[in-house]
mmCIF file of C-alpha atoms in Angstrom:
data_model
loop_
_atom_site.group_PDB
_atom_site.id
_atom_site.type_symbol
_atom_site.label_atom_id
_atom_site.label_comp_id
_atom_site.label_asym_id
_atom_site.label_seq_id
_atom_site.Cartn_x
_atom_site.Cartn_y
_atom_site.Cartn_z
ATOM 1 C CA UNK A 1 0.000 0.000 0.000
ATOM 2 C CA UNK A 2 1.401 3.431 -1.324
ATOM 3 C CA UNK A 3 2.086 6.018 1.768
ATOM 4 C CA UNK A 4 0.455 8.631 0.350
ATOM 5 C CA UNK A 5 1.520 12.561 2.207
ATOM 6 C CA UNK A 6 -1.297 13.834 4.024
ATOM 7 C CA UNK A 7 -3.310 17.012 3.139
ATOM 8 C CA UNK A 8 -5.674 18.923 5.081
ATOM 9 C CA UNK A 9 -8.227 20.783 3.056
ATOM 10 C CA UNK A 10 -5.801 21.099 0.342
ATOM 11 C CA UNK A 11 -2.794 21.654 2.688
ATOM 12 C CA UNK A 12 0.191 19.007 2.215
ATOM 13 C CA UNK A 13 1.905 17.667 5.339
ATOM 14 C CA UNK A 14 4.722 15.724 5.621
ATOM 15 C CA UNK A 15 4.254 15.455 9.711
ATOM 16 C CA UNK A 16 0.532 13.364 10.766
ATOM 17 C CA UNK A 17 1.271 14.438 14.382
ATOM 18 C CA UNK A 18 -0.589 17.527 15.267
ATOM 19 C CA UNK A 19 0.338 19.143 18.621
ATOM 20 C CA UNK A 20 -1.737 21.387 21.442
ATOM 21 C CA UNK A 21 -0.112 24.040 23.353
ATOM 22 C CA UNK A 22 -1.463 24.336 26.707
ATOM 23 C CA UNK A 23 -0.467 22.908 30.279
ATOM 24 C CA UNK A 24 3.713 22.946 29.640
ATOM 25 C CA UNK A 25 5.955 23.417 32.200
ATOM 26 C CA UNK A 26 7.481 26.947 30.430
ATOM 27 C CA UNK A 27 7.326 28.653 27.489
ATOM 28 C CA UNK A 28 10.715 27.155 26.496
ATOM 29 C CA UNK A 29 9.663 23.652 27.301
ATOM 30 C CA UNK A 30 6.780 24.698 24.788
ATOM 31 C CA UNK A 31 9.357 25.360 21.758
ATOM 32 C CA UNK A 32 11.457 22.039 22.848
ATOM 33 C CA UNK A 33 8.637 19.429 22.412
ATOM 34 C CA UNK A 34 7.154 20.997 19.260
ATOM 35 C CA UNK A 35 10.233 21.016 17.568
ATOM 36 C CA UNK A 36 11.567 17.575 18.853
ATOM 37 C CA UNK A 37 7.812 16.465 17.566
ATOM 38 C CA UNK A 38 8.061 17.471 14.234
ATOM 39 C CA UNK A 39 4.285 18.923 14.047
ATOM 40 C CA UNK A 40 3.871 21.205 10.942
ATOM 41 C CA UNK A 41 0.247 22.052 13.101
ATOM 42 C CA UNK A 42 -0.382 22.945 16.339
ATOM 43 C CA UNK A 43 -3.974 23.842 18.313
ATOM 44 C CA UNK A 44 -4.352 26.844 20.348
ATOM 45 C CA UNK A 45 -7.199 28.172 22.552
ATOM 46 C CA UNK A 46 -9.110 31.743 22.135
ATOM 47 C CA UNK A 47 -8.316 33.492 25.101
ATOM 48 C CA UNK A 48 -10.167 37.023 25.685
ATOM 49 C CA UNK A 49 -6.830 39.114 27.001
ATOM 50 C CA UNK A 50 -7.538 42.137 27.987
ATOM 51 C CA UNK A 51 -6.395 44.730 25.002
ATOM 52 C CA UNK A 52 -4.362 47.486 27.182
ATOM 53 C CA UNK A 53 -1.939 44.527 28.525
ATOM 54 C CA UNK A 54 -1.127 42.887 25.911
ATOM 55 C CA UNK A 55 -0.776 39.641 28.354
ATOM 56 C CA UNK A 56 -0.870 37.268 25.472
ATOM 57 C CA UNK A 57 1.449 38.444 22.605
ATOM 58 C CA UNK A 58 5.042 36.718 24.077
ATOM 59 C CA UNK A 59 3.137 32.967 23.455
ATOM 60 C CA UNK A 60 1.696 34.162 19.991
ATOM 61 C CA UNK A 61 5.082 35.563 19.253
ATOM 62 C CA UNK A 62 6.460 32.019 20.173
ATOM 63 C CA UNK A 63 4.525 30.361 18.422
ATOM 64 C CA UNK A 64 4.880 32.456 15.103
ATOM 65 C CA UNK A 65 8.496 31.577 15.339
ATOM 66 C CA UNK A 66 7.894 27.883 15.238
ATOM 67 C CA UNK A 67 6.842 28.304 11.859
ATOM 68 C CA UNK A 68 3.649 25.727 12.323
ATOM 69 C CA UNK A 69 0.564 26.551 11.353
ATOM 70 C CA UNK A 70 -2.384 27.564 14.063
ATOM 71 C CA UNK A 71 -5.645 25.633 14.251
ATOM 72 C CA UNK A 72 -7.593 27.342 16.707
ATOM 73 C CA UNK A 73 -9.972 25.779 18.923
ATOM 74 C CA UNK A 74 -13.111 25.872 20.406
ATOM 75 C CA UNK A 75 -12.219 23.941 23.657
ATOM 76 C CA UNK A 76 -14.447 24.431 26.463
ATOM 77 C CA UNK A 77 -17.395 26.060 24.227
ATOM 78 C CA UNK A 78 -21.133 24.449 25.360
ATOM 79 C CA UNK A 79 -23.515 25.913 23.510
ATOM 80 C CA UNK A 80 -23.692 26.614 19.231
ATOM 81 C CA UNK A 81 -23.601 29.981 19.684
ATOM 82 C CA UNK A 82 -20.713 30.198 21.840
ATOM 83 C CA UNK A 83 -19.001 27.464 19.416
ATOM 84 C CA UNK A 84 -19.786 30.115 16.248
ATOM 85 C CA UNK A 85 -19.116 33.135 18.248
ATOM 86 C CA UNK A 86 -15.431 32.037 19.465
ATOM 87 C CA UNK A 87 -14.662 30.620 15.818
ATOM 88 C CA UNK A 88 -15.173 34.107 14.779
ATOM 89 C CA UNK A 89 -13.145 35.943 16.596
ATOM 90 C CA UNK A 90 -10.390 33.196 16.740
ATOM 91 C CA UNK A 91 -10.446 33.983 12.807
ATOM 92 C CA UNK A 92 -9.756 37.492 13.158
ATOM 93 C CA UNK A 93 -7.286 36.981 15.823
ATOM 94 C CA UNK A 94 -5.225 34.151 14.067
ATOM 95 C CA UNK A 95 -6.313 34.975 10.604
ATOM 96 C CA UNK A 96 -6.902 31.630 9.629
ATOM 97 C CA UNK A 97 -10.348 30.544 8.416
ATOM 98 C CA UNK A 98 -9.113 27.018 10.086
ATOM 99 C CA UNK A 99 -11.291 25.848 12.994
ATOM 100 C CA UNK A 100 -11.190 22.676 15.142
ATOM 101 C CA UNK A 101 -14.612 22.794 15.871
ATOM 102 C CA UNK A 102 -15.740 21.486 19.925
ATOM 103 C CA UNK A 103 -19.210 21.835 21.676
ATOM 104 C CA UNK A 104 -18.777 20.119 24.797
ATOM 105 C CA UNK A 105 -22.091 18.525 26.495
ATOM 106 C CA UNK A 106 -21.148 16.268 29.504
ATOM 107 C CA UNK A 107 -18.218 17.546 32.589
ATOM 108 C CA UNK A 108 -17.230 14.825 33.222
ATOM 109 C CA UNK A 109 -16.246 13.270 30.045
ATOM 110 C CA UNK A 110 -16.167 16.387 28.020
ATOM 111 C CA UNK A 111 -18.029 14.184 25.271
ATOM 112 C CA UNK A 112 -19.267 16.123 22.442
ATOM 113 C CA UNK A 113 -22.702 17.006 21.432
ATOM 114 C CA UNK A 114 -23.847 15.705 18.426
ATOM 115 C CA UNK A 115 -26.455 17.449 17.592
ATOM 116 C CA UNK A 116 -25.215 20.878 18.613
ATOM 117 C CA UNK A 117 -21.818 19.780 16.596
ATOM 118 C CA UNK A 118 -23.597 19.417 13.565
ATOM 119 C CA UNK A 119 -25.237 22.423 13.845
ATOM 120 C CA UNK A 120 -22.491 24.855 14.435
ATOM 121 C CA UNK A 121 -20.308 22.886 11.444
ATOM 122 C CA UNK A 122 -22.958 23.416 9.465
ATOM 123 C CA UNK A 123 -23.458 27.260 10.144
ATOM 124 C CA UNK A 124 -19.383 27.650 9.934
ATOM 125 C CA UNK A 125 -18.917 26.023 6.286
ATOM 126 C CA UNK A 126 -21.557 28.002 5.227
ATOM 127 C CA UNK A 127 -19.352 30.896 6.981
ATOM 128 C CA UNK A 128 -16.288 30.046 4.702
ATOM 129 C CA UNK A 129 -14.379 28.037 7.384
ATOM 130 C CA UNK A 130 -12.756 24.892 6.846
ATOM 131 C CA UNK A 131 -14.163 22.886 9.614
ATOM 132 C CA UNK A 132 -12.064 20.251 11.632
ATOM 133 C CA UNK A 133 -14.579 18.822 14.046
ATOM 134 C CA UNK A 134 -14.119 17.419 16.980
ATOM 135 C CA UNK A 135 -16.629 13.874 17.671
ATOM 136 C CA UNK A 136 -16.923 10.554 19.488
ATOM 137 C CA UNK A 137 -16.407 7.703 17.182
ATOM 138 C CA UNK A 138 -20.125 7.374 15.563
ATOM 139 C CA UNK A 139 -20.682 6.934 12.058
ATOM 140 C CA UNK A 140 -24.573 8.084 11.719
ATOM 141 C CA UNK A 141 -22.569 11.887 13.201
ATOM 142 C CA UNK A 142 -19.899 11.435 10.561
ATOM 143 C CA UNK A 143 -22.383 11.114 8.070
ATOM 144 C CA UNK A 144 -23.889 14.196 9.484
ATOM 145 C CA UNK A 145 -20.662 15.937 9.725
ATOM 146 C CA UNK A 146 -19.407 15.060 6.240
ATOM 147 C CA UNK A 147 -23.392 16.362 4.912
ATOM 148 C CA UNK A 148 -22.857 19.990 6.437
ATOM 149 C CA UNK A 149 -19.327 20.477 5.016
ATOM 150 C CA UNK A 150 -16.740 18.775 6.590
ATOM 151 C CA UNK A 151 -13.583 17.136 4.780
ATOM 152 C CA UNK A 152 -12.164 15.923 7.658
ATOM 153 C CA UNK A 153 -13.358 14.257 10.939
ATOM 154 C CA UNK A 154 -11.439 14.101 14.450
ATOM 155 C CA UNK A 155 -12.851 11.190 16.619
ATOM 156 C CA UNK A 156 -11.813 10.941 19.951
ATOM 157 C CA UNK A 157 -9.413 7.769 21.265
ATOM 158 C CA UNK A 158 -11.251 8.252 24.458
ATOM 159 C CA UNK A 159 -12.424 11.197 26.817
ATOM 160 C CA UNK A 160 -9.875 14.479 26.638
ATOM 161 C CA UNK A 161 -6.727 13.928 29.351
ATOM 162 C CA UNK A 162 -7.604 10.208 30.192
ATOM 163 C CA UNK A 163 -4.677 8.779 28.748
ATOM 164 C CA UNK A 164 -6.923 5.618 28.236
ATOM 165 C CA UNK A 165 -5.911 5.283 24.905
ATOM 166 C CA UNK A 166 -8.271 3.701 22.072
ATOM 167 C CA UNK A 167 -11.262 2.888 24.249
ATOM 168 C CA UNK A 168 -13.144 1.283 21.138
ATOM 169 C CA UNK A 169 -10.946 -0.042 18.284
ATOM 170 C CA UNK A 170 -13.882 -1.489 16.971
ATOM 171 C CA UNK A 171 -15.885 1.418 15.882
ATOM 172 C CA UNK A 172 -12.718 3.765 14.879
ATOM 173 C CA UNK A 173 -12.253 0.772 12.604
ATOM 174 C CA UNK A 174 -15.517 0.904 10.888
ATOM 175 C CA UNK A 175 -15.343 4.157 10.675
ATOM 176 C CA UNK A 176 -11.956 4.349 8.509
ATOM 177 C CA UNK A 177 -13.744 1.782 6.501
ATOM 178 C CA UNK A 178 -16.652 3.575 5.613
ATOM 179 C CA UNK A 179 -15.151 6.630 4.954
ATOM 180 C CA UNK A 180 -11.559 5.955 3.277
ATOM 181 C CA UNK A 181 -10.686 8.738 1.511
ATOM 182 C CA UNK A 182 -12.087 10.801 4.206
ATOM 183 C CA UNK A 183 -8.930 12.378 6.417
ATOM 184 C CA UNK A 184 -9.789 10.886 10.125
ATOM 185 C CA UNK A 185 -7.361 12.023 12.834
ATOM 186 C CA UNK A 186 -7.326 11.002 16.438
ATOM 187 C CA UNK A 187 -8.027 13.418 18.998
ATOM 188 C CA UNK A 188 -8.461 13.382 22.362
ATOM 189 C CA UNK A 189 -7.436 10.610 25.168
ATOM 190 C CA UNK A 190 -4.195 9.151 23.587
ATOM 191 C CA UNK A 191 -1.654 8.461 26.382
ATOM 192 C CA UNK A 192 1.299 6.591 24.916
ATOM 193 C CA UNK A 193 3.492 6.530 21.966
ATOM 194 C CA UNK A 194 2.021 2.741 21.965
ATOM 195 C CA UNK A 195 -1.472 4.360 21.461
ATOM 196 C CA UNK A 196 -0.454 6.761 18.733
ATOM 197 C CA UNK A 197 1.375 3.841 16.758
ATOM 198 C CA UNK A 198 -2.266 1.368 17.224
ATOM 199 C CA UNK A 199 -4.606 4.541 15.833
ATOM 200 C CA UNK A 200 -1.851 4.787 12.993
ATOM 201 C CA UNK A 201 -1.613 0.867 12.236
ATOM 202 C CA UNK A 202 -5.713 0.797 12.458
ATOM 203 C CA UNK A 203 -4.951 3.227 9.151
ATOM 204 C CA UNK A 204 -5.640 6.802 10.881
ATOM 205 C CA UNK A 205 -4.154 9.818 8.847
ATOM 206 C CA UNK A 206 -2.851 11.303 11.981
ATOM 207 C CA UNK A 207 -3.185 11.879 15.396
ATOM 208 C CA UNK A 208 -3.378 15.528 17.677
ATOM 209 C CA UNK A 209 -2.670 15.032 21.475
ATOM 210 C CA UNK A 210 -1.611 18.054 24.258
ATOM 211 C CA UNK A 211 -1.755 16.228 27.449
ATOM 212 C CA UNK A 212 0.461 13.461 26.937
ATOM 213 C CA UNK A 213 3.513 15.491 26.007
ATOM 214 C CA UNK A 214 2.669 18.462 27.796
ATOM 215 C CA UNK A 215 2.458 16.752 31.503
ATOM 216 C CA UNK A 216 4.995 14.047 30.930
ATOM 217 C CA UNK A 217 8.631 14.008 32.845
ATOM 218 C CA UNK A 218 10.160 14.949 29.875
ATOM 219 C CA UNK A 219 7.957 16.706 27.219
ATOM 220 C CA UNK A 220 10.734 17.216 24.961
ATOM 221 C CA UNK A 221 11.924 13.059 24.993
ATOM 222 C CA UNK A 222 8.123 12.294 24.835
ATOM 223 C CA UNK A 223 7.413 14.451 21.832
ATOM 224 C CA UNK A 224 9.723 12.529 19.794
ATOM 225 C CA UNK A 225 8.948 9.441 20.827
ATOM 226 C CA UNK A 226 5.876 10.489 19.822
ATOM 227 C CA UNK A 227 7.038 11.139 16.667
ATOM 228 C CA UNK A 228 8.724 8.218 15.908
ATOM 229 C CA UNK A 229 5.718 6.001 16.946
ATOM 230 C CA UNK A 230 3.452 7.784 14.628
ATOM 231 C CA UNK A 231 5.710 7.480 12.017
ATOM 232 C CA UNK A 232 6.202 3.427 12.746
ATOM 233 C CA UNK A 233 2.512 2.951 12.866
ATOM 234 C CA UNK A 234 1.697 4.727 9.518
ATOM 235 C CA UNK A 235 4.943 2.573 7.840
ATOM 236 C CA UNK A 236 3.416 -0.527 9.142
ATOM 237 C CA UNK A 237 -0.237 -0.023 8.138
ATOM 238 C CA UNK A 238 1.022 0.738 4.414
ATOM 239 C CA UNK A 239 3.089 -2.227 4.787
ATOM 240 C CA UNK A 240 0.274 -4.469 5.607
ATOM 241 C CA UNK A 241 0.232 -6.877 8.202
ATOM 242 C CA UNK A 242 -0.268 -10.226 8.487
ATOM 243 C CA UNK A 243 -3.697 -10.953 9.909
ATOM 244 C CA UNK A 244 -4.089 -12.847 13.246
ATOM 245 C CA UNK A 245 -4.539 -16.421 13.401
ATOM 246 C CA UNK A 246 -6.421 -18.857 15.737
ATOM 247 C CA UNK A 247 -3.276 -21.284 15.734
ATOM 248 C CA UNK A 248 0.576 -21.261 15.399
ATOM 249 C CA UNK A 249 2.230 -21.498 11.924
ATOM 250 C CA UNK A 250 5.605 -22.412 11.794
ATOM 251 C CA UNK A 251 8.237 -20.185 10.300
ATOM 252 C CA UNK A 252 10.360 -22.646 10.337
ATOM 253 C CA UNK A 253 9.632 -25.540 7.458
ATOM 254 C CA UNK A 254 9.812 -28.877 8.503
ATOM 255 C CA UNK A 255 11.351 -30.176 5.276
ATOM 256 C CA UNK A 256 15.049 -30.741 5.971
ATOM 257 C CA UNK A 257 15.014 -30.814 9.390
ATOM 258 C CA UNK A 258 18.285 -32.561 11.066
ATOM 259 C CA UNK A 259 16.114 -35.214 12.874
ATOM 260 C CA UNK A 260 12.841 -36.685 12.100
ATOM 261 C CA UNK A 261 11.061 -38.384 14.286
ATOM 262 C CA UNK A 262 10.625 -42.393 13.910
ATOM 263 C CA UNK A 263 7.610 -44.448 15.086
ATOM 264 C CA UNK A 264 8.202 -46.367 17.873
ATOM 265 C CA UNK A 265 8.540 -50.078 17.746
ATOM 266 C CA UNK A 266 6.048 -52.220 19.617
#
């Protein structure tokens, strides 16, 4: 199978690891791990700063000089209008019409709404945004998603800073079936390098995670071992494995073995 680059509403990447910015130790620590990650994207939040202080424009400058382009979020938005509202201004602060679209519904999982997702996707295409949403791993909300505008989808691994990895393999693998020319990244709930390399080898295009570099002992170390695992898990999907088996097959042939063995006399 041909590794084909990835490209995100018309963008070519050469990187399918896409990197948050928030909870790092220091600003420094920041820069480290997205360079030793390799991330040609990373995710920042709309924050409302307050003009006269300017409190904001040392970790915008930062990340200017990373050279990677921004894909603002929506994170912590729980209503449609709030979702639209802070899409809008994140487009004139950022100017990007990019938008990784989240409408939160539950606290405790930070699942998203589905219906309220679909809505505000639908009012932001229509807006002139290209629209990276932000869903749990359902294929009737694809559908939906992929109706109103999308071109790429973002289901979650599991719930947002659980670490729990790929809580249903299952359905993220019917979903790249039914939809495979369809970018699908994994976002949310990835904990390991071992995770990243199982969304990649289940034939993901990529996969964004923030927590799991940002609060490890070593962000820097973990962002490119991050790096490297996405990378092994996208080389061995193309490579195709060999599927699992019920019982052992020897690798080994038994023609011209040293000893065979003799039936036993009576």
């Amino acid at each position: 199978m041909e590794n084909r680059p990835l490209a995100i509403y018309g963008t070519p990447l050469s990187s399918r690891l896409l990197v948050g910015t928030a909870q790092y130790p220091s600003p420094a620590i920041l820069a480290e791990a997205i360079k030793a990650s390799g991330a040609e994207i990373v995710t920042v939040s709309l924050r409302r700063e307050a003009g006269a202080s300017r409190s904001g424009e040392s970790f915008w400058s930062l990340i200017r000089e990373l050279g990677a382009k921004v894909l603002p979020n929506t994170a912590g938005c729980r209503s449609v209008k709030e979702a639209v509202t802070t899409a809008q201004m994140a487009r004139e602060v950022f100017a990007t019409s990019w938008i990784k679209l989240e409408v939160i519904a539950d606290d405790d999982l930070l699942q998203p709404d589905p219906f309220g997702l679909v809505e505000a996707a639908a009012i932001l295409v229509r807006d002139g945004f290209n629209v990276l949403p932000y869903m749990t791993e359902d294929l009737v909300l694809a559908e939906k998603l992929i109706g109103a505008g999308c071109e790429v989808l973002m289901p979650w691994g599991a719930p947002i800073g659980s670490g729990r990895g790929l809580n249903n393999p299952f359905a993220l693998q019917a979903l790249r079936r039914r939809f495979p020319h369809v970018p699908l990244i994994i976002d949310a709930g990835i904990g390991t390098p071992a995770h990243a390399a199982a969304a990649m080898e289940l034939g993901y295009d990529g996969v964004l995670l923030n927590t799991a570099i940002a609060k490890a002992g070593d962000p820097v170390s973990m962002a490119r071992a991050f790096a490297l695992a996405v990378e092994a898990g996208r080389l061995a999907y193309c490579a195709e494995p060999i599927p699992p088996r019920d019982m052992a097959e020897p690798s080994t042939p038994q023609l011209g073995r040293a000893f065979a063995d003799l039936p036993r006399r009576a």
